Short mmCIF file of C-alpha atoms in Angstrom, two decimals:
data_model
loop_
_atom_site.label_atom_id
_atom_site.label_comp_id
_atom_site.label_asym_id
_atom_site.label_seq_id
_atom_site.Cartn_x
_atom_site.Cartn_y
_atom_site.Cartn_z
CA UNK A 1 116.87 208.30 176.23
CA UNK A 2 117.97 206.76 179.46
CA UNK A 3 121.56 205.32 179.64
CA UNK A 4 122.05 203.08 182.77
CA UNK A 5 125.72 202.53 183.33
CA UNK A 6 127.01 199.20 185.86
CA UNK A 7 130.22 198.79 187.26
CA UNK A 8 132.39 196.63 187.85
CA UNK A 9 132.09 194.27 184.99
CA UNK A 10 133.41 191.29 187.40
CA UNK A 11 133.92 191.06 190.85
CA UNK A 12 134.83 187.99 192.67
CA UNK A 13 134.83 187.64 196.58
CA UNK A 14 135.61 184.73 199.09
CA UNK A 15 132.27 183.06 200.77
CA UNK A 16 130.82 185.23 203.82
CA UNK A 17 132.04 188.19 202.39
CA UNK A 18 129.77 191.27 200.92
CA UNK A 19 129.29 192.28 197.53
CA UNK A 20 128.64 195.71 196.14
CA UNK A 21 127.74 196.66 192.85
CA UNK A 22 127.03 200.44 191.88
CA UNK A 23 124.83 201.69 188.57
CA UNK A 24 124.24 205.25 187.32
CA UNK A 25 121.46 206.58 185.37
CA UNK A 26 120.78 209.19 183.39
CA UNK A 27 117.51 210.62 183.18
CA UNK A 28 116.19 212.22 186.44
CA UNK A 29 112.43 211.36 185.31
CA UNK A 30 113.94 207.19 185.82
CA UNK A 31 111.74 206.41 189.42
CA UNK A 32 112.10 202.26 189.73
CA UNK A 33 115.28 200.21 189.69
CA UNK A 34 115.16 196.51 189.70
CA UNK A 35 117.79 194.28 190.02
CA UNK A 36 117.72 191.01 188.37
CA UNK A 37 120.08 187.74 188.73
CA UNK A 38 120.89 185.39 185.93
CA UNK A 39 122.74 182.33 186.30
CA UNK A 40 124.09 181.11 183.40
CA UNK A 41 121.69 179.60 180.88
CA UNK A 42 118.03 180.63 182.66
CA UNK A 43 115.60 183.26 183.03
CA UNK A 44 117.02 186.80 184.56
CA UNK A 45 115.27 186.71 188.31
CA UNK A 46 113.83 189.69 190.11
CA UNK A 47 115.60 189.77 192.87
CA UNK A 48 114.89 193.05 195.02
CA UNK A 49 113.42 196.23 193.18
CA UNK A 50 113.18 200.26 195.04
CA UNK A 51 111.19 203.21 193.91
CA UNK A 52 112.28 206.94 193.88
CA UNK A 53 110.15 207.54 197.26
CA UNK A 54 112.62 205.22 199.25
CA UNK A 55 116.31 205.70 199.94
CA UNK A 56 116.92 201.69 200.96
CA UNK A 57 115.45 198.27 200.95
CA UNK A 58 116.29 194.95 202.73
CA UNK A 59 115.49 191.52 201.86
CA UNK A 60 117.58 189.33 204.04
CA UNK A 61 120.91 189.27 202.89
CA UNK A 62 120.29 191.45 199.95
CA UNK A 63 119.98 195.29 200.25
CA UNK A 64 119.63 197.65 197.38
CA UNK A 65 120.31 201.61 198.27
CA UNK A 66 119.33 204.84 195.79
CA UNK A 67 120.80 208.12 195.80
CA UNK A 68 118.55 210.09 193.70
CA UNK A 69 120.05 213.25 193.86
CA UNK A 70 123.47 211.49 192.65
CA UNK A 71 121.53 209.21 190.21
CA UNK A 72 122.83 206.20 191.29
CA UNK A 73 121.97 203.02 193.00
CA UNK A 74 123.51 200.06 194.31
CA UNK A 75 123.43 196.57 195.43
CA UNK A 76 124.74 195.16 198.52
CA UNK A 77 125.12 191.07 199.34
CA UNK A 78 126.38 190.35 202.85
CA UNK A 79 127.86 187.34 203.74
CA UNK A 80 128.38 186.31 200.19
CA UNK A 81 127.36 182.23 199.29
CA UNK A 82 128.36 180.57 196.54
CA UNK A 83 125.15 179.73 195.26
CA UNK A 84 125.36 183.73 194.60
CA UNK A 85 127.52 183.30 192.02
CA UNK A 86 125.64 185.01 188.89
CA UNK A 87 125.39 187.68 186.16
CA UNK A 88 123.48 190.73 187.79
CA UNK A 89 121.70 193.49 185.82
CA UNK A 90 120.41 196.99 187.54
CA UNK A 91 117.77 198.51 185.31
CA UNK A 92 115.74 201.91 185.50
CA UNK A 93 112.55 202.42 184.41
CA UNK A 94 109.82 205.90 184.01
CA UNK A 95 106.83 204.49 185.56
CA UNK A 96 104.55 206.75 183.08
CA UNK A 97 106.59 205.36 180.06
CA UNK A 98 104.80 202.20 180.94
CA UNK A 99 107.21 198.97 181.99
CA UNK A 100 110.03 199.76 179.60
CA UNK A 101 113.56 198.83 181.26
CA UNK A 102 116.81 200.20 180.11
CA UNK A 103 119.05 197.87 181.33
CA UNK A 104 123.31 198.25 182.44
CA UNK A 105 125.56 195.95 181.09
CA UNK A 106 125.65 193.40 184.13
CA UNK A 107 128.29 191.94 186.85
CA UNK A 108 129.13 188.94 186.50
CA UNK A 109 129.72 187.94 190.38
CA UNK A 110 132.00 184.83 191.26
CA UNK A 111 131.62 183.67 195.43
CA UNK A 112 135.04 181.59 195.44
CA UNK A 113 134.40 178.83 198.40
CA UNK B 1 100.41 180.17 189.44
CA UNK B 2 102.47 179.06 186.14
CA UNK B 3 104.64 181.76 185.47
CA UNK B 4 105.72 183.28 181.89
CA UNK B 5 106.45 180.70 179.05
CA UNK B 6 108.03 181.06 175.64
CA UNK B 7 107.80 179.24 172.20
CA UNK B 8 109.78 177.89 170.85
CA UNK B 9 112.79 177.35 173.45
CA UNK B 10 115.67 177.12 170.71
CA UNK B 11 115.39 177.92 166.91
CA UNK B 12 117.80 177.70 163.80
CA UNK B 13 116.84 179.91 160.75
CA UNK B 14 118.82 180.76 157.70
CA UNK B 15 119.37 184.34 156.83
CA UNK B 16 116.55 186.02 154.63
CA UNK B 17 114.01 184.02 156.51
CA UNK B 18 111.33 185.12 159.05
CA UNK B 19 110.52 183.50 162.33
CA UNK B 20 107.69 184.20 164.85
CA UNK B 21 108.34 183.67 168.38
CA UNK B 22 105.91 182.95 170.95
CA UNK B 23 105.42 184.71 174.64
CA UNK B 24 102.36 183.28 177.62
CA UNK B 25 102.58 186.17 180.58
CA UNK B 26 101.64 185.06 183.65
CA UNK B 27 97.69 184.55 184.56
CA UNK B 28 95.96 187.93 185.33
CA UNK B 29 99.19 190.23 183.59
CA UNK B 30 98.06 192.14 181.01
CA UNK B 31 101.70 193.70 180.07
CA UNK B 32 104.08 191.78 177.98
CA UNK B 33 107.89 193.16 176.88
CA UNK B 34 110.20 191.71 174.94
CA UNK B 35 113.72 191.82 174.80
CA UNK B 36 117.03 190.82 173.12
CA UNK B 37 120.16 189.64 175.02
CA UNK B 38 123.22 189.10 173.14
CA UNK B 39 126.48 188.72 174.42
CA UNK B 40 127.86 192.10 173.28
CA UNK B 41 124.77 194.44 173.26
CA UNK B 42 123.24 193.00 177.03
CA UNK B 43 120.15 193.78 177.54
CA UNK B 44 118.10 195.11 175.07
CA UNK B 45 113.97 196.59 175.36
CA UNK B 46 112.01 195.83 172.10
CA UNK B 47 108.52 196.41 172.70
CA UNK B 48 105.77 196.55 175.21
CA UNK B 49 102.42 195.53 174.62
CA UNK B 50 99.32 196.19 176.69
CA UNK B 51 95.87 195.55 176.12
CA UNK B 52 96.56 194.45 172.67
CA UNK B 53 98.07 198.25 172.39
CA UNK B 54 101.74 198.41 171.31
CA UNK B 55 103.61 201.27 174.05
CA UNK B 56 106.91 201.46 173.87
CA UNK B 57 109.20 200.49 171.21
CA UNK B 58 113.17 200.41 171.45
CA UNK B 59 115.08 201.07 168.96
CA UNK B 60 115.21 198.54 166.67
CA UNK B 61 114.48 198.24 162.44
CA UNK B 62 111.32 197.70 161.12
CA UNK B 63 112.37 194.23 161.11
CA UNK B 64 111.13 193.55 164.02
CA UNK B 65 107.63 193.51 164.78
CA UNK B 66 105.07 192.12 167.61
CA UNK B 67 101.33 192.30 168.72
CA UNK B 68 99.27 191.23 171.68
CA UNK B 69 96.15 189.05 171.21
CA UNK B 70 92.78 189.50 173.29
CA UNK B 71 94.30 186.78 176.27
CA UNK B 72 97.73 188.78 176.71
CA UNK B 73 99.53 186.24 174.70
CA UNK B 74 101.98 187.98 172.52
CA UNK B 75 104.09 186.95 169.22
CA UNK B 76 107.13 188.76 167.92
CA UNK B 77 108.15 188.37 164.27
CA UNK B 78 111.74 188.98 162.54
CA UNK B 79 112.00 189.42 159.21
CA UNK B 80 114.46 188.71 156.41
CA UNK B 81 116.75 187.84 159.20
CA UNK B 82 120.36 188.56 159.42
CA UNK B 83 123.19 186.66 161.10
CA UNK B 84 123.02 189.75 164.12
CA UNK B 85 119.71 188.73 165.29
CA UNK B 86 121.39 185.33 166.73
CA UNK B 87 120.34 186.26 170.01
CA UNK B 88 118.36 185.01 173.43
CA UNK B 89 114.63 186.69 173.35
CA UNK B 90 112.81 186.96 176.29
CA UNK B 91 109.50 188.20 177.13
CA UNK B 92 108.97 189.82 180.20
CA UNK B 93 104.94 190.30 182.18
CA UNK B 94 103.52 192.53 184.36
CA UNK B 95 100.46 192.76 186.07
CA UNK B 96 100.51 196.68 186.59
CA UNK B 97 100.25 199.33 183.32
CA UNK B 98 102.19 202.08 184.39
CA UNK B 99 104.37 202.69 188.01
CA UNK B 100 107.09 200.74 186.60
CA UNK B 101 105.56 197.08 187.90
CA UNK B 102 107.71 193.70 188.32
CA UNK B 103 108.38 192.37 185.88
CA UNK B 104 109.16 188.46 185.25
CA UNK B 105 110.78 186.85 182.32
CA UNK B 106 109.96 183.89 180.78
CA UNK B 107 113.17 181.38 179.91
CA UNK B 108 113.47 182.83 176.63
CA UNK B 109 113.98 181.44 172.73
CA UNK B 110 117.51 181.21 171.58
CA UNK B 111 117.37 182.24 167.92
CA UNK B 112 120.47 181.34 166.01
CA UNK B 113 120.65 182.54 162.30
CA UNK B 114 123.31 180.75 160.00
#
């Protein structure tokens, strides 16, 4: 089955400055990659998503990049807030296996004001 | 439009005991997941129901079980539960089948099993 793989674990920045946060995946059939944002004690938030057709997205400050000959995707922040602060979680997902998503074992990202 | 809700929020069960939790997908989605988060595993894929079909299912014991009513509403039941189950569920709905769709959790049930 599909392993998704997240690193790093933690990362903390100062406010204003950017984030990164890189995820490998497994199976080469995997063609959508959400990322979702939890802060602590509510619902994990969709917060930008990319399919296999596209190499990079931008939603504002938030920019999410896939290599799909590497297998691996990545999540950028600029100008880091502290309102930011947050567990993150890439995912993958087959789209003809139906919505399943294998998840990676989160960052959990502290903005330091 | 009201998005996903869960039933109960929070839950305390003894071990050997079953419990049935409770998930309301947003209007209009017809695809409901469920997953466990626990501290040590992350994030975990259950099931996925559509159309009152079950199409996926992770890789769990028989323990756990779920179904989809006629209104997208789903339920998942544990069985004879053990202490590992203590764990956050959360449901998850989408409006697409396939093409790997948004999805958008609910705020999940926190089972705890003493």
């Amino acid at each position: 089955g599909e392993n998704v793989e997240q690193h790093p674990s933690t990362l903390s920045v100062q406010e204003g400055d950017s984030a990164v946060i890189k995820c490998t995946y497994s199976d080469s059939a995997s063609n959508y990659f959400p990322w979702y944002k939890q802060e602590l004690g509510k619902r994990p938030q969709l917060i930008i998503d990319i399919r296999s057709n596209v190499g990079e997205k931008k939603d504002q400050r938030i920019a999410v990049t896939l290599n799909k000959t590497a297998k691996h995707f990545s999540l950028h922040i600029t100008e880091t807030q502290p309102e930011d602060s947050a567990v993150y979680f890439c995912a993958a997902s087959k789209g003809n296996a139906g919505n399943m998503l294998t998840f990676g074992g989160g960052t959990r990202l502290m903005v330091k004001p | 439009k009201a998005g996903v809700t869960q039933t109960p929020r929070y839950l305390i069960k003894t071990r050997g005991q079953q419990v049935t939790l409770s998930c309301s997908p947003i209007s209009g989605h017809r695809s409901v997941s469920w997953y466990q988060q626990t501290p040590g595993q992350g994030l975990q894929f259950l099931f996925e129901y559509f159309s009152e079909t079950q199409r996926n299912k992770g890789n769990f014991p028989g323990r756990f079980s779920g179904r989809q009513f006629s209104n997208s509403r789903s339920e998942m039941n544990v069985s004879t539960l053990e202490l590992g189950d203590s764990a956050l569920y959360l449901c998850a709905s989408s409006l697409l089948r396939d093409r790997g769709s948004e999805q958008y959790f609910g705020p999940g049930t926190r089972l705890t099993v003493t």
